[in-house]
Amino acid sequence: MEESHFFALLQRMKYIQRWSLMRNTEVENLQGHSLETAMIAHQLGVLRNTYFDGAVDVNRLAVLAMYHDVSEVFTGDMPTPVKYFNPKLRALYGEVEQLANETLWYTLPEEVQPCYEEALLGSSDEYAVLIKAADTMSAFMKCVTEKAAGNDEFNAAYDSIYKRLQDMNLPEVNLFLKVYVPSLTKSLDEMNVSFAK
């Protein structure tokens, strides 16, 4: 088997800073965001299966979400106002993301490439919808914690991202917002977590 640069490239995810055009109280990198998105996606799948008659493979969903932004090891994090400035630019950036994912996929040994095809080259089914919801939820949670820290820089992002979550019209998203998001503004003492029942 030949040498592969795949994991050396993935290691660079920790150097990609998100929210680079905004003042942050806490820096967020792509690697941390990807893990959080995978965890949220897993839970959205669990909620769909448990409460809304879904049949999602939550482990598959989590793995796909883990790789949702890996193209950024080549492109960096394109700020949302730039990425969505106009439809032509968004379409062009989409092509660049796809090319970056293909490039990363080709760094893998040929024998294992099929195992990563869906994660790197994409799917357009309900998994893609849930991953987009998880990615958006991760951004919203960042806004919640920044606002809780007194950072008004995130006020407009909070409003627009919350609207995007509502516009998705996904019951599992609404349930996640109700059950998990309120605790984000609490301290550990306020949560009063009990380790013994």
Short mmCIF file of C-alpha atoms in Angstrom, two decimals:
data_model
loop_
_atom_site.label_atom_id
_atom_site.label_comp_id
_atom_site.label_asym_id
_atom_site.label_seq_id
_atom_site.Cartn_x
_atom_site.Cartn_y
_atom_site.Cartn_z
CA MET A 1 0.00 0.00 0.00
CA GLU A 2 1.36 3.42 -0.95
CA GLU A 3 1.78 6.39 1.36
CA SER A 4 -1.43 8.45 1.78
CA HIS A 5 -1.74 12.10 2.78
CA PHE A 6 -5.38 11.69 3.88
CA PHE A 7 -4.95 11.93 7.66
CA ALA A 8 -2.16 14.50 7.41
CA LEU A 9 -4.64 16.70 5.52
CA LEU A 10 -7.45 16.02 8.03
CA GLN A 11 -5.08 17.06 10.84
CA ARG A 12 -5.10 20.54 9.31
CA MET A 13 -8.79 20.96 10.16
CA LYS A 14 -7.73 22.26 13.57
CA TYR A 15 -5.98 25.20 11.89
CA ILE A 16 -9.08 26.38 10.03
CA GLN A 17 -10.72 29.11 12.10
CA ARG A 18 -14.47 29.62 11.74
CA TRP A 19 -16.32 32.95 12.07
CA SER A 20 -13.17 34.74 10.93
CA LEU A 21 -14.94 38.00 10.05
CA MET A 22 -16.48 38.33 13.52
CA ARG A 23 -15.16 39.14 16.98
CA ASN A 24 -15.33 35.92 19.00
CA THR A 25 -15.16 35.40 22.75
CA GLU A 26 -14.06 31.83 22.02
CA VAL A 27 -12.29 30.74 18.84
CA GLU A 28 -13.90 27.82 17.03
CA ASN A 29 -11.94 25.63 14.64
CA LEU A 30 -13.18 23.33 11.90
CA GLN A 31 -12.19 20.14 13.71
CA GLY A 32 -14.23 21.02 16.80
CA HIS A 33 -17.17 22.15 14.67
CA SER A 34 -17.11 18.88 12.71
CA LEU A 35 -17.23 16.79 15.88
CA GLU A 36 -20.06 18.91 17.28
CA THR A 37 -21.99 18.64 14.01
CA ALA A 38 -21.60 14.85 14.03
CA MET A 39 -22.88 14.68 17.62
CA ILE A 40 -25.86 16.90 16.82
CA ALA A 41 -26.65 14.95 13.64
CA HIS A 42 -26.58 11.70 15.63
CA GLN A 43 -29.06 13.17 18.12
CA LEU A 44 -31.33 14.55 15.38
CA GLY A 45 -31.47 11.03 13.94
CA VAL A 46 -32.21 9.58 17.38
CA LEU A 47 -35.03 12.10 17.86
CA ARG A 48 -36.46 11.36 14.41
CA ASN A 49 -36.41 7.60 15.08
CA THR A 50 -37.74 7.85 18.64
CA TYR A 51 -40.49 10.44 18.28
CA PHE A 52 -41.27 10.88 14.58
CA ASP A 53 -41.38 7.35 13.10
CA GLY A 54 -37.98 7.65 11.41
CA ALA A 55 -35.71 4.83 10.32
CA VAL A 56 -32.37 6.64 10.15
CA ASP A 57 -29.08 4.77 10.63
CA VAL A 58 -27.76 7.19 13.27
CA ASN A 59 -24.20 5.84 13.13
CA ARG A 60 -24.04 6.34 9.36
CA LEU A 61 -25.48 9.82 9.85
CA ALA A 62 -22.84 10.73 12.45
CA VAL A 63 -19.97 9.54 10.24
CA LEU A 64 -21.27 11.43 7.21
CA ALA A 65 -21.63 14.58 9.34
CA MET A 66 -18.09 14.17 10.65
CA TYR A 67 -16.78 14.69 7.10
CA HIS A 68 -19.27 17.38 5.99
CA ASP A 69 -16.75 20.25 5.83
CA VAL A 70 -13.45 18.48 5.08
CA SER A 71 -13.13 20.33 1.77
CA GLU A 72 -12.13 23.34 3.89
CA VAL A 73 -8.64 21.88 4.43
CA PHE A 74 -8.10 23.18 0.88
CA THR A 75 -10.54 26.11 0.68
CA GLY A 76 -10.54 27.47 4.22
CA ASP A 77 -13.82 28.54 5.83
CA MET A 78 -15.68 30.83 3.46
CA PRO A 79 -17.68 33.33 5.55
CA THR A 80 -21.44 33.04 4.97
CA PRO A 81 -21.90 36.64 3.71
CA VAL A 82 -19.27 35.96 1.04
CA LYS A 83 -20.42 32.42 0.18
CA TYR A 84 -24.01 33.54 -0.40
CA PHE A 85 -23.23 36.98 -1.87
CA ASN A 86 -24.80 35.97 -5.19
CA PRO A 87 -25.99 32.72 -6.82
CA LYS A 88 -23.08 32.63 -9.30
CA LEU A 89 -20.51 32.83 -6.54
CA ARG A 90 -22.33 30.17 -4.49
CA ALA A 91 -22.46 27.80 -7.48
CA LEU A 92 -18.77 28.35 -8.23
CA TYR A 93 -17.84 27.78 -4.59
CA GLY A 94 -19.91 24.57 -4.64
CA GLU A 95 -17.83 23.34 -7.57
CA VAL A 96 -14.62 24.18 -5.71
CA GLU A 97 -15.86 22.29 -2.61
CA GLN A 98 -16.70 19.25 -4.74
CA LEU A 99 -13.27 19.33 -6.41
CA ALA A 100 -11.60 19.63 -2.99
CA ASN A 101 -13.55 16.61 -1.70
CA GLU A 102 -12.63 14.59 -4.79
CA THR A 103 -8.97 15.55 -4.34
CA LEU A 104 -9.08 14.40 -0.71
CA TRP A 105 -10.84 11.16 -1.72
CA TYR A 106 -8.11 10.39 -4.29
CA THR A 107 -5.43 10.66 -1.59
CA LEU A 108 -6.85 7.48 -0.03
CA PRO A 109 -5.51 4.07 -1.02
CA GLU A 110 -7.64 2.86 -3.92
CA GLU A 111 -8.84 -0.22 -2.03
CA VAL A 112 -10.47 1.86 0.74
CA GLN A 113 -11.87 4.66 -1.44
CA PRO A 114 -15.31 2.97 -1.74
CA CYS A 115 -15.70 3.15 2.07
CA TYR A 116 -15.38 6.96 1.94
CA GLU A 117 -17.29 7.65 -1.27
CA GLU A 118 -20.56 8.68 0.36
CA ALA A 119 -18.87 10.74 3.08
CA LEU A 120 -16.61 12.66 0.70
CA LEU A 121 -18.54 12.72 -2.57
CA GLY A 122 -21.95 13.32 -1.02
CA SER A 123 -25.52 12.14 -0.98
CA SER A 124 -28.79 13.95 -1.58
CA ASP A 125 -31.17 11.98 0.62
CA GLU A 126 -32.63 12.54 4.08
CA TYR A 127 -29.14 12.18 5.53
CA ALA A 128 -27.99 15.30 3.68
CA VAL A 129 -31.02 17.18 5.05
CA LEU A 130 -30.26 16.14 8.62
CA ILE A 131 -26.56 16.98 8.25
CA LYS A 132 -27.46 20.45 6.98
CA ALA A 133 -29.78 20.84 9.98
CA ALA A 134 -27.00 19.72 12.35
CA ASP A 135 -24.49 22.09 10.72
CA THR A 136 -26.96 24.96 11.09
CA MET A 137 -27.72 23.97 14.69
CA SER A 138 -24.01 24.02 15.50
CA ALA A 139 -23.80 27.58 14.14
CA PHE A 140 -26.87 28.56 16.16
CA MET A 141 -25.39 27.10 19.34
CA LYS A 142 -22.25 29.17 18.73
CA CYS A 143 -24.45 32.28 18.48
CA VAL A 144 -26.27 31.37 21.71
CA THR A 145 -23.04 30.99 23.67
CA GLU A 146 -21.49 34.15 22.19
CA LYS A 147 -24.59 36.19 23.08
CA ALA A 148 -24.60 34.68 26.58
CA ALA A 149 -21.02 35.91 26.95
CA GLY A 150 -22.22 39.44 26.13
CA ASN A 151 -20.99 39.48 22.54
CA ASP A 152 -23.52 41.54 20.55
CA GLU A 153 -21.53 40.85 17.38
CA PHE A 154 -23.58 37.65 17.02
CA ASN A 155 -27.08 39.21 17.36
CA ALA A 156 -27.85 39.35 13.63
CA ALA A 157 -26.38 35.88 13.01
CA TYR A 158 -28.49 34.51 15.87
CA ASP A 159 -31.69 35.86 14.30
CA SER A 160 -30.93 34.76 10.75
CA ILE A 161 -29.72 31.28 11.73
CA TYR A 162 -32.71 30.74 14.03
CA LYS A 163 -34.99 31.64 11.09
CA ARG A 164 -33.15 29.13 8.90
CA LEU A 165 -33.72 26.42 11.50
CA GLN A 166 -37.43 27.27 11.67
CA ASP A 167 -37.72 27.34 7.88
CA MET A 168 -36.42 23.76 7.73
CA ASN A 169 -39.72 22.69 9.27
CA LEU A 170 -38.18 19.59 10.86
CA PRO A 171 -39.86 18.43 14.10
CA GLU A 172 -36.61 16.92 15.42
CA VAL A 173 -34.91 20.32 15.03
CA ASN A 174 -37.66 22.02 17.03
CA LEU A 175 -37.44 19.35 19.72
CA PHE A 176 -33.63 19.73 19.89
CA LEU A 177 -34.06 23.50 20.33
CA LYS A 178 -36.55 22.95 23.15
CA VAL A 179 -34.69 20.19 25.00
CA TYR A 180 -30.98 20.92 24.58
CA VAL A 181 -30.37 24.57 23.71
CA PRO A 182 -31.62 26.28 26.93
CA SER A 183 -28.80 24.74 28.98
CA LEU A 184 -26.15 26.38 26.80
CA THR A 185 -26.48 29.63 28.75
CA LYS A 186 -26.15 27.97 32.17
CA SER A 187 -23.03 27.48 34.26
CA LEU A 188 -22.09 24.02 35.51
CA ASP A 189 -23.35 25.03 38.98
CA GLU A 190 -26.67 26.18 37.50
CA MET A 191 -27.08 22.88 35.69
CA ASN A 192 -26.61 21.16 39.06
CA VAL A 193 -25.64 17.90 37.40
CA SER A 194 -26.06 14.96 39.75
CA PHE A 195 -23.69 12.04 39.19
CA ALA A 196 -25.65 9.68 41.40
CA LYS A 197 -29.31 8.80 41.15
#
